[in-house]
mmCIF file with all atom_site columns, C-alpha atoms in Angstrom:
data_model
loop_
_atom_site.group_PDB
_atom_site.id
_atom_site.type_symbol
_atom_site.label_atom_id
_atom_site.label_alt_id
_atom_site.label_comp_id
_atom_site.label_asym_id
_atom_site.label_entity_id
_atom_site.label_seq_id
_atom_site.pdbx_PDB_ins_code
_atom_site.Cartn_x
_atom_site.Cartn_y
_atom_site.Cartn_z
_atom_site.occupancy
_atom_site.B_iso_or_equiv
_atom_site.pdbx_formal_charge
_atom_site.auth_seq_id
_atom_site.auth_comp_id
_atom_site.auth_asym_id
_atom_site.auth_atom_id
_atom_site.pdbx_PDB_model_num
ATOM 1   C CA . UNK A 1 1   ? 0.000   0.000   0.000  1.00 0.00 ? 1   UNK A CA 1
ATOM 2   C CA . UNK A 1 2   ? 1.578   3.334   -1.210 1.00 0.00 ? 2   UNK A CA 1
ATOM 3   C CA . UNK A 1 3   ? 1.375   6.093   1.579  1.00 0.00 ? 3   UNK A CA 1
ATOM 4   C CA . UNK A 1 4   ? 2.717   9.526   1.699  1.00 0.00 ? 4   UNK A CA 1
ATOM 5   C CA . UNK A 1 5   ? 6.059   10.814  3.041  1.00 0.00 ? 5   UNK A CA 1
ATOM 6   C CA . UNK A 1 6   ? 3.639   12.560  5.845  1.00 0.00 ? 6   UNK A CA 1
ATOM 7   C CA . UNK A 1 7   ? 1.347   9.581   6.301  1.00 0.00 ? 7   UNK A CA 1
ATOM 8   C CA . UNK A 1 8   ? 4.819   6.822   6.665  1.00 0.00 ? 8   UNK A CA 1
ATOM 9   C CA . UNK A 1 9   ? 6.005   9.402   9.343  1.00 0.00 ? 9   UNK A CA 1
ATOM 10  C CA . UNK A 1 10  ? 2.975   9.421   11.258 1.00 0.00 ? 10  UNK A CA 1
ATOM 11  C CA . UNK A 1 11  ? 2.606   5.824   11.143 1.00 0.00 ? 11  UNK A CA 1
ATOM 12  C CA . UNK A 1 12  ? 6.183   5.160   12.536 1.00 0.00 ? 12  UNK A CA 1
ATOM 13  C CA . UNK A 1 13  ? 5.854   7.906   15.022 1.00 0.00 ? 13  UNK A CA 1
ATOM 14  C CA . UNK A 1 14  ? 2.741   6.048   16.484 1.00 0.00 ? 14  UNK A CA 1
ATOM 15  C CA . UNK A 1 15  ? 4.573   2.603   16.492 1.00 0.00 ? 15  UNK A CA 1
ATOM 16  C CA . UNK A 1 16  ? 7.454   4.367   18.260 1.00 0.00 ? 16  UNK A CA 1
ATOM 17  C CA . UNK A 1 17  ? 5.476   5.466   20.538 1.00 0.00 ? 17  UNK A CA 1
ATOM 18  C CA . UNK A 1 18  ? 3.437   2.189   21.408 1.00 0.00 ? 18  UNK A CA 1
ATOM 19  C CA . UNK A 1 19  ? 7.089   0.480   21.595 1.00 0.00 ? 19  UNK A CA 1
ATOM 20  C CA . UNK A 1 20  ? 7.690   2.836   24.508 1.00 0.00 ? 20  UNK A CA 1
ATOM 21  C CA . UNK A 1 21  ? 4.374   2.648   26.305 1.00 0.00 ? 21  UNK A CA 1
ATOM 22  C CA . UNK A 1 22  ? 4.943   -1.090  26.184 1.00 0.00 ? 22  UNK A CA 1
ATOM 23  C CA . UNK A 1 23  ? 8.628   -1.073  27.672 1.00 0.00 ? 23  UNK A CA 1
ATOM 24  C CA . UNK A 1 24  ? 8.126   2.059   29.894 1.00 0.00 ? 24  UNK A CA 1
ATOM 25  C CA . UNK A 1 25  ? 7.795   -0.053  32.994 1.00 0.00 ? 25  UNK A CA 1
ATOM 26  C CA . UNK A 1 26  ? 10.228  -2.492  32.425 1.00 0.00 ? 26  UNK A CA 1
ATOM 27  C CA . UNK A 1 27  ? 13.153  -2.973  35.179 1.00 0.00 ? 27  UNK A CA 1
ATOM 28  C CA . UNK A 1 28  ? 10.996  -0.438  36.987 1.00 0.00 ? 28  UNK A CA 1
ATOM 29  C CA . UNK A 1 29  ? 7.223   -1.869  38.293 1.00 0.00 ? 29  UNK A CA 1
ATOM 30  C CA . UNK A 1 30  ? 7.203   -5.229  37.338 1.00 0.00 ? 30  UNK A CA 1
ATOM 31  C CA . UNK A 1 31  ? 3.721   -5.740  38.014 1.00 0.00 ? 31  UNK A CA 1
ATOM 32  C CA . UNK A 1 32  ? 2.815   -2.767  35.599 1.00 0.00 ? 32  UNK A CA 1
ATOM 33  C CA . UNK A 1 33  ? 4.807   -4.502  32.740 1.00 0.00 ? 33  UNK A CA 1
ATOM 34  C CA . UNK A 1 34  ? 2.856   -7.609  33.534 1.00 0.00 ? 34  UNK A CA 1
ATOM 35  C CA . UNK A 1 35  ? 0.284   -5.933  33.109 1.00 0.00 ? 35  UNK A CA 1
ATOM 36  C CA . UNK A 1 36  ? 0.862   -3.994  29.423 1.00 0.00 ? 36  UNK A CA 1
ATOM 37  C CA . UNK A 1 37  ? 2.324   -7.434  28.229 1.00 0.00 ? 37  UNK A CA 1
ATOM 38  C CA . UNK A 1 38  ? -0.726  -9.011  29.370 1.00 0.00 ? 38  UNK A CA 1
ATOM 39  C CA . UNK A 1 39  ? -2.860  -6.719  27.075 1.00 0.00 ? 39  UNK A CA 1
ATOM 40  C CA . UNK A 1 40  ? 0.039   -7.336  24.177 1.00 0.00 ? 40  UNK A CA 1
ATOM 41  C CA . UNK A 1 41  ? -1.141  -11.054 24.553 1.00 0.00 ? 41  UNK A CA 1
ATOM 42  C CA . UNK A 1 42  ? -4.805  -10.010 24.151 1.00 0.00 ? 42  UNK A CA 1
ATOM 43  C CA . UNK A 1 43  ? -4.143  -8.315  20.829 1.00 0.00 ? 43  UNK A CA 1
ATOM 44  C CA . UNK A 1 44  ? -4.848  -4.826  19.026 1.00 0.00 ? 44  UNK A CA 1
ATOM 45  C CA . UNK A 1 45  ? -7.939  -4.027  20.562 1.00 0.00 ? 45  UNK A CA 1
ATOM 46  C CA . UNK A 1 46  ? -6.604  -4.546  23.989 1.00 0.00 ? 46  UNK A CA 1
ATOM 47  C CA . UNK A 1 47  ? -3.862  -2.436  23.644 1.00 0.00 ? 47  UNK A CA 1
ATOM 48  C CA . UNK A 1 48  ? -5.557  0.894   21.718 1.00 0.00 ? 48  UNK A CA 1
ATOM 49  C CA . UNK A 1 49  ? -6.486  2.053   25.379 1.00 0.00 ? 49  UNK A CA 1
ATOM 50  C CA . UNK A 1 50  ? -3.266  3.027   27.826 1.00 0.00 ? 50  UNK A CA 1
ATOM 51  C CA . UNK A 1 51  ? -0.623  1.787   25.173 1.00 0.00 ? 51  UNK A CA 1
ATOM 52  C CA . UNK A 1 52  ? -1.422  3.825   22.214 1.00 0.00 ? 52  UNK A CA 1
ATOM 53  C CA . UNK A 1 53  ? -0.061  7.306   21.258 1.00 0.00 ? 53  UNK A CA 1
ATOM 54  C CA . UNK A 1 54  ? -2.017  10.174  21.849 1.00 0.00 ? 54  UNK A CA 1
ATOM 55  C CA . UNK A 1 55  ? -2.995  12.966  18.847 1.00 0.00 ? 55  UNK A CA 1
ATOM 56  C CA . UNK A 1 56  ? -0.653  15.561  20.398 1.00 0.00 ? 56  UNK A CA 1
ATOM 57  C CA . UNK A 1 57  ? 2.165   12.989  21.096 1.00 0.00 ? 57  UNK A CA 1
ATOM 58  C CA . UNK A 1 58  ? 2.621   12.204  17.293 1.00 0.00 ? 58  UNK A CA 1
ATOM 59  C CA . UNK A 1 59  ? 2.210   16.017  16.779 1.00 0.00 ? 59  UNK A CA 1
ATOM 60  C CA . UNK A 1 60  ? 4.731   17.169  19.526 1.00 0.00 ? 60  UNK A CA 1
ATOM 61  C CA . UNK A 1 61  ? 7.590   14.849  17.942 1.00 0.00 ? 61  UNK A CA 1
ATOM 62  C CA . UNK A 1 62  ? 7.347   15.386  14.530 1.00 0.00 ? 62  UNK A CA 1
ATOM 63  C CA . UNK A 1 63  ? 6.643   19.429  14.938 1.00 0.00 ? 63  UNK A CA 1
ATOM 64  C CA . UNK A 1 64  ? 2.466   19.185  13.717 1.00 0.00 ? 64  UNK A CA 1
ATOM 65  C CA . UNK A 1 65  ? -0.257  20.330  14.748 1.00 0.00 ? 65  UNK A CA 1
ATOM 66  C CA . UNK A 1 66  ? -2.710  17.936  16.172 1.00 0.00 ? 66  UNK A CA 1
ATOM 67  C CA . UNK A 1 67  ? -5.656  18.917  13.602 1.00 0.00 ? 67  UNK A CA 1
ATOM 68  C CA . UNK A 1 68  ? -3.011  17.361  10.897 1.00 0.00 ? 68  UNK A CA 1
ATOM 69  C CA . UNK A 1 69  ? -2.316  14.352  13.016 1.00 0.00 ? 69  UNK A CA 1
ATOM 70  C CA . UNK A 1 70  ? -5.874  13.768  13.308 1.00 0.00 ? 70  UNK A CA 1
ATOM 71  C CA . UNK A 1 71  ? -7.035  13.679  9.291  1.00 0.00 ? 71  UNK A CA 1
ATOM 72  C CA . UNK A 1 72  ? -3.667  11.893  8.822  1.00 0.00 ? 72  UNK A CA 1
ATOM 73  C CA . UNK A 1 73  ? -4.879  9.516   11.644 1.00 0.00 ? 73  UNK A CA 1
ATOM 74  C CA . UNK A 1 74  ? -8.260  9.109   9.944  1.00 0.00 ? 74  UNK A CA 1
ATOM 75  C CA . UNK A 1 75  ? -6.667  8.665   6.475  1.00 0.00 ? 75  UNK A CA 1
ATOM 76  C CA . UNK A 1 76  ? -4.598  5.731   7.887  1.00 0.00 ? 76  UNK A CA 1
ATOM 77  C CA . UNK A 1 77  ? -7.589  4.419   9.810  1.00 0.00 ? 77  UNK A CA 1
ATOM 78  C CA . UNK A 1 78  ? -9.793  4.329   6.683  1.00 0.00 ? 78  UNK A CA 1
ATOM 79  C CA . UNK A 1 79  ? -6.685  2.400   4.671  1.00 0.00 ? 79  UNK A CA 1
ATOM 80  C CA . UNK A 1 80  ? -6.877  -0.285  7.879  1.00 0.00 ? 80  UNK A CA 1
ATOM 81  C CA . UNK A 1 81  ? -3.932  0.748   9.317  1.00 0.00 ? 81  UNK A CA 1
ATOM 82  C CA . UNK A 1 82  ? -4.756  1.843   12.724 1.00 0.00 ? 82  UNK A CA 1
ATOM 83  C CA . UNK A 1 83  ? -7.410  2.084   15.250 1.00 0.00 ? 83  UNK A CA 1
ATOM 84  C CA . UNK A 1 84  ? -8.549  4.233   17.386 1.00 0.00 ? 84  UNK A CA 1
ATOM 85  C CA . UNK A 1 85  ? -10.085 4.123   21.461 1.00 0.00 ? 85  UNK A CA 1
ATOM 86  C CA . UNK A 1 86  ? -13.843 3.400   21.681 1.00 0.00 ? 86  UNK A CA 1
ATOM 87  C CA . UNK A 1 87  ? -14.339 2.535   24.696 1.00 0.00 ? 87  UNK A CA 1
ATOM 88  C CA . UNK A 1 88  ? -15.769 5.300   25.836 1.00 0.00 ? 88  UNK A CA 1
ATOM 89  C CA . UNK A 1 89  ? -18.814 6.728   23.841 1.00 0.00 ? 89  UNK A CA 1
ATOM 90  C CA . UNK A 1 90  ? -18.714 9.965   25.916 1.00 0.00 ? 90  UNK A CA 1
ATOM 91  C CA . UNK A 1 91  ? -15.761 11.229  24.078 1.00 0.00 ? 91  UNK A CA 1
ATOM 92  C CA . UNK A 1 92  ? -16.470 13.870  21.227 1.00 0.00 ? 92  UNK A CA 1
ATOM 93  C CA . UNK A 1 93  ? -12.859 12.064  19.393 1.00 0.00 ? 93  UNK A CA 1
ATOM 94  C CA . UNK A 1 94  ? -10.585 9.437   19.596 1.00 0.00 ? 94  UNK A CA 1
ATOM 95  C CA . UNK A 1 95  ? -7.978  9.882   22.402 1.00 0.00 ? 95  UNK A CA 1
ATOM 96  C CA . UNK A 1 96  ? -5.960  6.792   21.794 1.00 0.00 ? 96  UNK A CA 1
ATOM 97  C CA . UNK A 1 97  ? -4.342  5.167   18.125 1.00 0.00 ? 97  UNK A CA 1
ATOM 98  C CA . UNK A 1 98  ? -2.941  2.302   17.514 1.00 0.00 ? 98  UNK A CA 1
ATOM 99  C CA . UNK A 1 99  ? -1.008  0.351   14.656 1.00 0.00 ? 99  UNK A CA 1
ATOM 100 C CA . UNK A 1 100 ? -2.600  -2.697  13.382 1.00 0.00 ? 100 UNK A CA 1
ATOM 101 C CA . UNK A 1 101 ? -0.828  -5.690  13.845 1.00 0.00 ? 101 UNK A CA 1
ATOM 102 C CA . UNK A 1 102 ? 1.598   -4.079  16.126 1.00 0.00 ? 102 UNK A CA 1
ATOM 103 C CA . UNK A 1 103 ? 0.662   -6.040  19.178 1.00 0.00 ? 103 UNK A CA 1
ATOM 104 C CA . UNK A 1 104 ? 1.140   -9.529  17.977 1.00 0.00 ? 104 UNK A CA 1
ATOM 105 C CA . UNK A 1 105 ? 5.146   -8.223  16.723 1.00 0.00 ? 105 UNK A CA 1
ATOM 106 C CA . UNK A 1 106 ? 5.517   -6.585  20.160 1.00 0.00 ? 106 UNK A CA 1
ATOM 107 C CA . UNK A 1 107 ? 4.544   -9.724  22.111 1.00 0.00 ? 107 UNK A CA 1
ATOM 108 C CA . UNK A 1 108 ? 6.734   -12.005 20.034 1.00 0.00 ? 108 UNK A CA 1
ATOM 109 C CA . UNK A 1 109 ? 9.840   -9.040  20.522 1.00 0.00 ? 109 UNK A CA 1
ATOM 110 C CA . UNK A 1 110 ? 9.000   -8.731  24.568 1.00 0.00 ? 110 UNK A CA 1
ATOM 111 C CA . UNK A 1 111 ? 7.582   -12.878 24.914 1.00 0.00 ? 111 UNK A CA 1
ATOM 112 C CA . UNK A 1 112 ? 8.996   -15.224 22.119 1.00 0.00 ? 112 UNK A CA 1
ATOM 113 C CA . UNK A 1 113 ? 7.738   -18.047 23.661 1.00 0.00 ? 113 UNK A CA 1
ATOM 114 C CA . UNK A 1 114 ? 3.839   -17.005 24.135 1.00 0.00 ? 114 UNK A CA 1
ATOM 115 C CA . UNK A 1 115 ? 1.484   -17.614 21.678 1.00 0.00 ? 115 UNK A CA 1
ATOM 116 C CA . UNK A 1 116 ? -0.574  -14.173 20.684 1.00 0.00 ? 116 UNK A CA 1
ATOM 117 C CA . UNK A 1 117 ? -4.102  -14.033 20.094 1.00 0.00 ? 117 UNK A CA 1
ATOM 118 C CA . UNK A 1 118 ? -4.612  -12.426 16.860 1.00 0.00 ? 118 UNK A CA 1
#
């Protein structure tokens, strides 16, 4: 799938940031990594929530604004490529992204041994 310069930038900037969220409490709160790694095991969905990268996160490291992040977001959504927080109907917009497929790689990076439900 062919995706802009913008759109590829976006897309790695959110997978950066989910590879942090996952790690961030490694070596440091055991039980909390236990915890994200659990949701890794539980796939995509699980994960959207607490371990995906917020509008002005992607915004704040690549120097955009967040109403750019968010069409780009969309754009990327509509071409299957992420998904977005809905667990919570109250909210006017997504809070949370997330790349597909991302949790199954993470889980076989952080757990090799674990099998991932897709």
């Amino acid at each position: 799938m062919k995706l802009t310069e913008r759109q590829q930038e976006v897309l790695e900037t959110l997978r950066d940031i989910g590879r942090d969220n996952a790690v961030r409490h490694r070596g440091r709160t055991p039980y909390l990594y236990q915890r994200d790694c659990e949701k890794l095991l539980k796939g995509d969905e699980a994960c959207v929530f607490g371990l995906g990268g917020l509008t002005w996160q992607v915004g704040g490291r690549l120097g955009l604004g967040a109403s750019s992040v968010l069409s780009t977001f969309k754009t990327l959504e509509s071409k299957g490529l992420i998904i977005r927080e809905t667990r919570n109907p109250r909210y006017q917009r997504p809070l949370y992204w997330w790349p597909v497929g991302m949790a199954e790689a993470l889980a076989e990076e952080l757990m090799p041994s674990v099998e991932v439900t897709p």
